[in-house]
Every structure is written in structure tokens, then in C-alpha cells.
């Protein structure tokens, strides 16, 4: 299987790419700064990426930036930044991937624990993650040509200790747990699912 992993230099994307490679898949690693570059906030950049990579069997998107601020300090622009940087960026990849992915292929986006568990300063991230998860459920029901669409929703990552203090009481998830969730989404038969890790 040929898989495109967008955000492959990040904490999640690198785990996904490495896991899929270890399972014998051909992985194209894309990121903002890598050899295969893409800016997911720019639809033209996404289109150029799909032109370069050509047909793929799976697309995994592990990108997204959201502001973390106390609720009373969040502005409309903060919410717009979170929605554009995490939700709309991934939805645009899905939209364009539908044209380029092979019949029966899979598209997996990345949301996060804040869609279901609150933390202080996490309102904008919760909004972005929740919107993305709601999109997945309906988009999967309408996806053409047997294409499957899922989201993986990880908790705070063990490989990112700088964030642990912001998630009191959360158990950081391991690279193996994260990789396994994406394998399930990419290689399995499920669609329209949110896979919490």
C-alpha cells in the first residue's frame, strides 16, 4: 500500500510514518519543511502535493495548530485561527484526497482528547477537534468509491513531556498505542469512526 503521511516530521506523524513503514507500506512523508513539502492551510499547496505524489491508497493527516489561552482571553481571531489551522486545513486535504485516492482507500485525520475531555485553556482546541470529528462521521457516510474516512483522537503524548503538566490526571499515550490506532484506521475496514487513544 502507498500511504501519504502529512505532518510526518511531527510527534504523531513521525510515529505513523515509521509504524506504516515497519508494516511494509510505501510511505511518502510530507511536511511543511520536508523534501516533500506542503502547507495545509493553502489549498494550492495541497493540490500541488497530490499532483507530485499521484495516486495513493491511504492519506493520513497529522497536523494542526490551535491557540491555548484562558477562555476570557480568547478572541474571535483565536477561534478562527484554531478552526483554520486544524479543522479546515484537514478538511481541505480530505476534499482533495477524494479525487486522488484509489478506490477503497482510506483517509485518516487527527483530532485530539480535548474534543471529549476539558483542560484549562483548551476551549479553542476543543472547538477545532469537535468540529473535525463531527465532519468525519457525516463525510464518511457520503464518501464515494468505497473510500473510508476516520479520525484518530489521541490523549497527551508520552513523547511530548513538555505538555504533560497541562493535562493533569491524564495518562500519556505511548508511540505504540498511537501507531496501532492509525494502523486500525488505515488497514482496517472501519469508516466514520473516531478512535480515541
PDB file of C-alpha atoms in Angstrom:
ATOM      1  CA  UNK A   1       0.000   0.000   0.000  1.00  0.00           C
ATOM      2  CA  UNK A   2       1.181   3.520  -0.789  1.00  0.00           C
ATOM      3  CA  UNK A   3       0.437   5.932   2.066  1.00  0.00           C
ATOM      4  CA  UNK A   4       0.869   9.690   2.187  1.00  0.00           C
ATOM      5  CA  UNK A   5       1.530  10.959   5.715  1.00  0.00           C
ATOM      6  CA  UNK A   6       1.135  14.709   6.042  1.00  0.00           C
ATOM      7  CA  UNK A   7       2.864  16.138   9.094  1.00  0.00           C
ATOM      8  CA  UNK A   8       5.453  13.372   9.058  1.00  0.00           C
ATOM      9  CA  UNK A   9       8.055  15.391  10.959  1.00  0.00           C
ATOM     10  CA  UNK A  10       5.768  15.960  13.925  1.00  0.00           C
ATOM     11  CA  UNK A  11       5.337  13.948  17.115  1.00  0.00           C
ATOM     12  CA  UNK A  12       2.368  11.995  15.753  1.00  0.00           C
ATOM     13  CA  UNK A  13       3.161  11.996  12.036  1.00  0.00           C
ATOM     14  CA  UNK A  14       6.634  10.544  12.522  1.00  0.00           C
ATOM     15  CA  UNK A  15       5.196   7.721  14.637  1.00  0.00           C
ATOM     16  CA  UNK A  16       2.552   6.995  11.999  1.00  0.00           C
ATOM     17  CA  UNK A  17       5.028   7.018   9.103  1.00  0.00           C
ATOM     18  CA  UNK A  18       7.513   4.805  10.945  1.00  0.00           C
ATOM     19  CA  UNK A  19       4.786   2.372  12.017  1.00  0.00           C
ATOM     20  CA  UNK A  20       3.384   2.041   8.493  1.00  0.00           C
ATOM     21  CA  UNK A  21       6.880   1.565   7.048  1.00  0.00           C
ATOM     22  CA  UNK A  22       7.575  -1.170   9.595  1.00  0.00           C
ATOM     23  CA  UNK A  23       4.485  -2.956   8.291  1.00  0.00           C
ATOM     24  CA  UNK A  24       5.806  -2.952   4.715  1.00  0.00           C
ATOM     25  CA  UNK A  25       3.938   0.025   3.300  1.00  0.00           C
ATOM     26  CA  UNK A  26       5.481   2.563   0.941  1.00  0.00           C
ATOM     27  CA  UNK A  27       5.229   5.858   2.817  1.00  0.00           C
ATOM     28  CA  UNK A  28       5.541   9.321   1.329  1.00  0.00           C
ATOM     29  CA  UNK A  29       6.444  11.702   4.156  1.00  0.00           C
ATOM     30  CA  UNK A  30       5.156  15.236   3.663  1.00  0.00           C
ATOM     31  CA  UNK A  31       5.523  18.249   5.917  1.00  0.00           C
ATOM     32  CA  UNK A  32       5.866  21.987   5.813  1.00  0.00           C
ATOM     33  CA  UNK A  33       9.666  21.805   5.823  1.00  0.00           C
ATOM     34  CA  UNK A  34      10.496  18.359   4.418  1.00  0.00           C
ATOM     35  CA  UNK A  35      11.658  17.306   0.973  1.00  0.00           C
ATOM     36  CA  UNK A  36       8.014  16.684   0.060  1.00  0.00           C
ATOM     37  CA  UNK A  37       6.635  19.983   1.255  1.00  0.00           C
ATOM     38  CA  UNK A  38       3.062  21.134   1.780  1.00  0.00           C
ATOM     39  CA  UNK A  39       1.279  23.953   3.557  1.00  0.00           C
ATOM     40  CA  UNK A  40      -2.106  22.511   4.550  1.00  0.00           C
ATOM     41  CA  UNK A  41      -3.536  25.991   5.099  1.00  0.00           C
ATOM     42  CA  UNK A  42      -3.065  26.668   1.361  1.00  0.00           C
ATOM     43  CA  UNK A  43      -5.374  24.720  -0.989  1.00  0.00           C
ATOM     44  CA  UNK A  44      -2.998  25.323  -3.918  1.00  0.00           C
ATOM     45  CA  UNK A  45      -0.122  23.748  -1.965  1.00  0.00           C
ATOM     46  CA  UNK A  46      -2.275  20.699  -1.201  1.00  0.00           C
ATOM     47  CA  UNK A  47      -3.211  20.393  -4.878  1.00  0.00           C
ATOM     48  CA  UNK A  48       0.444  20.578  -5.880  1.00  0.00           C
ATOM     49  CA  UNK A  49       1.291  17.856  -3.358  1.00  0.00           C
ATOM     50  CA  UNK A  50      -1.301  15.477  -4.793  1.00  0.00           C
ATOM     51  CA  UNK A  51      -0.043  16.213  -8.317  1.00  0.00           C
ATOM     52  CA  UNK A  52       3.519  15.300  -7.257  1.00  0.00           C
ATOM     53  CA  UNK A  53       2.600  12.220  -5.253  1.00  0.00           C
ATOM     54  CA  UNK A  54      -0.042  10.912  -7.690  1.00  0.00           C
ATOM     55  CA  UNK A  55      -2.391   8.111  -6.696  1.00  0.00           C
ATOM     56  CA  UNK A  56      -2.176   6.827  -3.135  1.00  0.00           C
ATOM     57  CA  UNK A  57      -4.060   4.150  -1.216  1.00  0.00           C
ATOM     58  CA  UNK A  58      -4.096   5.967   2.113  1.00  0.00           C
ATOM     59  CA  UNK A  59      -3.764   9.534   3.345  1.00  0.00           C
ATOM     60  CA  UNK A  60      -3.018  10.350   6.973  1.00  0.00           C
ATOM     61  CA  UNK A  61      -3.133  13.952   8.181  1.00  0.00           C
ATOM     62  CA  UNK A  62      -1.376  14.657  11.478  1.00  0.00           C
ATOM     63  CA  UNK A  63      -1.183  18.445  11.558  1.00  0.00           C
ATOM     64  CA  UNK A  64      -2.944  21.320  13.184  1.00  0.00           C
ATOM     65  CA  UNK A  65      -2.243  24.382  15.240  1.00  0.00           C
ATOM     66  CA  UNK A  66      -4.587  25.876  17.832  1.00  0.00           C
ATOM     67  CA  UNK A  67      -4.171  28.660  20.396  1.00  0.00           C
ATOM     68  CA  UNK A  68      -4.231  27.814  24.103  1.00  0.00           C
ATOM     69  CA  UNK A  69      -5.493  30.690  26.268  1.00  0.00           C
ATOM     70  CA  UNK A  70      -7.903  31.165  29.153  1.00  0.00           C
ATOM     71  CA  UNK A  71     -11.483  31.335  27.902  1.00  0.00           C
ATOM     72  CA  UNK A  72     -11.905  35.010  28.819  1.00  0.00           C
ATOM     73  CA  UNK A  73      -8.835  35.900  26.746  1.00  0.00           C
ATOM     74  CA  UNK A  74      -9.767  34.036  23.570  1.00  0.00           C
ATOM     75  CA  UNK A  75     -10.745  36.340  20.720  1.00  0.00           C
ATOM     76  CA  UNK A  76     -12.753  35.681  17.599  1.00  0.00           C
ATOM     77  CA  UNK A  77      -9.472  35.632  15.693  1.00  0.00           C
ATOM     78  CA  UNK A  78      -8.128  32.951  18.053  1.00  0.00           C
ATOM     79  CA  UNK A  79     -11.094  30.713  17.314  1.00  0.00           C
ATOM     80  CA  UNK A  80     -10.741  31.431  13.609  1.00  0.00           C
ATOM     81  CA  UNK A  81      -7.028  30.564  13.787  1.00  0.00           C
ATOM     82  CA  UNK A  82      -7.801  27.267  15.500  1.00  0.00           C
ATOM     83  CA  UNK A  83     -10.547  26.385  13.043  1.00  0.00           C
ATOM     84  CA  UNK A  84      -8.457  27.323  10.010  1.00  0.00           C
ATOM     85  CA  UNK A  85      -5.206  25.766  11.237  1.00  0.00           C
ATOM     86  CA  UNK A  86      -6.572  22.442  12.445  1.00  0.00           C
ATOM     87  CA  UNK A  87     -10.097  21.799  11.205  1.00  0.00           C
ATOM     88  CA  UNK A  88     -10.402  23.467   7.821  1.00  0.00           C
ATOM     89  CA  UNK A  89      -6.838  22.520   6.843  1.00  0.00           C
ATOM     90  CA  UNK A  90      -7.543  18.822   7.380  1.00  0.00           C
ATOM     91  CA  UNK A  91     -10.973  19.035   5.743  1.00  0.00           C
ATOM     92  CA  UNK A  92      -9.342  20.564   2.660  1.00  0.00           C
ATOM     93  CA  UNK A  93      -6.918  17.628   2.492  1.00  0.00           C
ATOM     94  CA  UNK A  94      -9.886  15.245   2.678  1.00  0.00           C
ATOM     95  CA  UNK A  95     -11.721  17.181  -0.028  1.00  0.00           C
ATOM     96  CA  UNK A  96      -8.803  16.985  -2.430  1.00  0.00           C
ATOM     97  CA  UNK A  97      -7.802  13.445  -1.464  1.00  0.00           C
ATOM     98  CA  UNK A  98     -11.195  12.145  -2.581  1.00  0.00           C
ATOM     99  CA  UNK A  99     -10.126  12.820  -6.171  1.00  0.00           C
ATOM    100  CA  UNK A 100      -6.660  11.258  -5.893  1.00  0.00           C
ATOM    101  CA  UNK A 101      -7.062   8.277  -3.587  1.00  0.00           C
ATOM    102  CA  UNK A 102      -7.598   4.823  -5.049  1.00  0.00           C
ATOM    103  CA  UNK A 103     -10.933   3.022  -4.852  1.00  0.00           C
ATOM    104  CA  UNK A 104     -11.426   1.599  -1.371  1.00  0.00           C
ATOM    105  CA  UNK A 105      -8.641   3.752   0.046  1.00  0.00           C
ATOM    106  CA  UNK A 106      -8.581   5.395   3.459  1.00  0.00           C
ATOM    107  CA  UNK A 107      -8.253   8.916   4.772  1.00  0.00           C
ATOM    108  CA  UNK A 108      -7.400   9.449   8.429  1.00  0.00           C
ATOM    109  CA  UNK A 109      -7.391  12.842  10.137  1.00  0.00           C
ATOM    110  CA  UNK A 110      -6.190  13.725  13.620  1.00  0.00           C
ATOM    111  CA  UNK A 111      -8.335  15.354  16.277  1.00  0.00           C
ATOM    112  CA  UNK A 112      -7.499  15.048  19.973  1.00  0.00           C
ATOM    113  CA  UNK A 113      -8.610  14.343  23.517  1.00  0.00           C
ATOM    114  CA  UNK A 114      -9.876  17.886  24.032  1.00  0.00           C
ATOM    115  CA  UNK A 115     -12.932  17.049  21.923  1.00  0.00           C
ATOM    116  CA  UNK A 116     -14.109  14.900  24.860  1.00  0.00           C
ATOM    117  CA  UNK A 117     -12.080  15.915  27.942  1.00  0.00           C
ATOM    118  CA  UNK A 118     -11.600  19.547  29.029  1.00  0.00           C
ATOM    119  CA  UNK A 119      -8.423  21.180  30.270  1.00  0.00           C
ATOM    120  CA  UNK A 120      -7.770  24.784  31.250  1.00  0.00           C
ATOM    121  CA  UNK A 121      -7.017  26.977  28.203  1.00  0.00           C
ATOM    122  CA  UNK A 122      -8.360  24.288  25.832  1.00  0.00           C
ATOM    123  CA  UNK A 123     -11.610  25.827  24.534  1.00  0.00           C
ATOM    124  CA  UNK A 124     -10.330  26.711  21.044  1.00  0.00           C
ATOM    125  CA  UNK A 125      -8.711  23.290  20.652  1.00  0.00           C
ATOM    126  CA  UNK A 126     -11.916  21.592  21.826  1.00  0.00           C
ATOM    127  CA  UNK A 127     -13.884  23.535  19.219  1.00  0.00           C
ATOM    128  CA  UNK A 128     -11.485  22.580  16.424  1.00  0.00           C
ATOM    129  CA  UNK A 129     -11.315  18.904  17.415  1.00  0.00           C
ATOM    130  CA  UNK A 130     -15.061  18.553  17.937  1.00  0.00           C
ATOM    131  CA  UNK A 131     -15.858  20.119  14.576  1.00  0.00           C
ATOM    132  CA  UNK A 132     -13.396  17.823  12.821  1.00  0.00           C
ATOM    133  CA  UNK A 133     -14.853  14.720  14.478  1.00  0.00           C
ATOM    134  CA  UNK A 134     -18.409  15.711  13.534  1.00  0.00           C
ATOM    135  CA  UNK A 135     -17.291  16.225   9.945  1.00  0.00           C
ATOM    136  CA  UNK A 136     -15.734  12.743   9.805  1.00  0.00           C
ATOM    137  CA  UNK A 137     -18.947  11.000  10.848  1.00  0.00           C
ATOM    138  CA  UNK A 138     -21.014  12.551   8.060  1.00  0.00           C
ATOM    139  CA  UNK A 139     -18.312  12.735   5.388  1.00  0.00           C
ATOM    140  CA  UNK A 140     -17.631   9.005   5.749  1.00  0.00           C
ATOM    141  CA  UNK A 141     -21.289   8.249   5.098  1.00  0.00           C
ATOM    142  CA  UNK A 142     -21.087  10.092   1.767  1.00  0.00           C
ATOM    143  CA  UNK A 143     -17.585   9.161   0.623  1.00  0.00           C
ATOM    144  CA  UNK A 144     -17.524   7.801  -2.937  1.00  0.00           C
ATOM    145  CA  UNK A 145     -15.860   4.691  -4.377  1.00  0.00           C
ATOM    146  CA  UNK A 146     -15.654   2.825  -1.073  1.00  0.00           C
ATOM    147  CA  UNK A 147     -13.259   5.370   0.431  1.00  0.00           C
ATOM    148  CA  UNK A 148     -13.109   5.212   4.228  1.00  0.00           C
ATOM    149  CA  UNK A 149     -12.718   8.291   6.449  1.00  0.00           C
ATOM    150  CA  UNK A 150     -11.786   8.102  10.138  1.00  0.00           C
ATOM    151  CA  UNK A 151     -10.221  10.243  12.853  1.00  0.00           C
ATOM    152  CA  UNK A 152      -7.691   9.261  15.480  1.00  0.00           C
ATOM    153  CA  UNK A 153      -8.110  11.239  18.702  1.00  0.00           C
ATOM    154  CA  UNK A 154      -5.042  10.857  20.925  1.00  0.00           C
ATOM    155  CA  UNK A 155      -4.560  11.972  24.503  1.00  0.00           C
ATOM    156  CA  UNK A 156      -1.405  13.823  25.503  1.00  0.00           C
ATOM    157  CA  UNK A 157       1.625  12.040  24.045  1.00  0.00           C
ATOM    158  CA  UNK A 158       4.275  10.303  26.101  1.00  0.00           C
ATOM    159  CA  UNK A 159       6.846  11.552  23.569  1.00  0.00           C
ATOM    160  CA  UNK A 160       5.888  15.189  24.309  1.00  0.00           C
ATOM    161  CA  UNK A 161       6.665  15.681  28.013  1.00  0.00           C
ATOM    162  CA  UNK A 162       6.522  19.462  27.712  1.00  0.00           C
ATOM    163  CA  UNK A 163       2.719  19.189  27.530  1.00  0.00           C
ATOM    164  CA  UNK A 164       2.176  16.739  30.413  1.00  0.00           C
ATOM    165  CA  UNK A 165       1.659  19.413  33.090  1.00  0.00           C
ATOM    166  CA  UNK A 166      -1.213  20.904  31.072  1.00  0.00           C
ATOM    167  CA  UNK A 167      -3.069  17.573  31.205  1.00  0.00           C
ATOM    168  CA  UNK A 168      -3.333  16.804  34.941  1.00  0.00           C
ATOM    169  CA  UNK A 169      -4.547  13.279  35.631  1.00  0.00           C
ATOM    170  CA  UNK A 170      -4.180  12.165  32.023  1.00  0.00           C
ATOM    171  CA  UNK A 171      -2.129   9.080  31.210  1.00  0.00           C
ATOM    172  CA  UNK A 172       0.284   9.963  28.389  1.00  0.00           C
ATOM    173  CA  UNK A 173      -0.149   7.565  25.467  1.00  0.00           C
ATOM    174  CA  UNK A 174       2.791   5.656  24.031  1.00  0.00           C
ATOM    175  CA  UNK A 175       4.052   5.662  20.464  1.00  0.00           C
ATOM    176  CA  UNK A 176       2.899   2.041  20.133  1.00  0.00           C
ATOM    177  CA  UNK A 177      -0.644   2.962  21.143  1.00  0.00           C
ATOM    178  CA  UNK A 178      -0.722   5.854  18.717  1.00  0.00           C
ATOM    179  CA  UNK A 179       0.719   3.787  15.866  1.00  0.00           C
ATOM    180  CA  UNK A 180      -1.748   0.969  16.475  1.00  0.00           C
ATOM    181  CA  UNK A 181      -4.726   3.325  16.233  1.00  0.00           C
ATOM    182  CA  UNK A 182      -3.578   4.622  12.855  1.00  0.00           C
ATOM    183  CA  UNK A 183      -2.930   1.086  11.606  1.00  0.00           C
ATOM    184  CA  UNK A 184      -6.518   0.228  12.515  1.00  0.00           C
ATOM    185  CA  UNK A 185      -7.786   3.234  10.568  1.00  0.00           C
ATOM    186  CA  UNK A 186      -5.535   2.671   7.545  1.00  0.00           C
ATOM    187  CA  UNK A 187      -5.556  -1.120   7.219  1.00  0.00           C
ATOM    188  CA  UNK A 188      -8.928  -1.980   8.741  1.00  0.00           C
ATOM    189  CA  UNK A 189     -12.459  -1.822   7.382  1.00  0.00           C
ATOM    190  CA  UNK A 190     -13.997   0.779   9.693  1.00  0.00           C
ATOM    191  CA  UNK A 191     -15.280   4.129   8.491  1.00  0.00           C
ATOM    192  CA  UNK A 192     -16.873   7.151  10.090  1.00  0.00           C
ATOM    193  CA  UNK A 193     -15.219   6.325  13.378  1.00  0.00           C
ATOM    194  CA  UNK A 194     -13.406   8.401  15.980  1.00  0.00           C
ATOM    195  CA  UNK A 195     -10.651   6.270  17.502  1.00  0.00           C
ATOM    196  CA  UNK A 196      -9.698   7.549  20.966  1.00  0.00           C
ATOM    197  CA  UNK A 197      -6.189   6.675  22.138  1.00  0.00           C
TER     198      UNK A 197
END
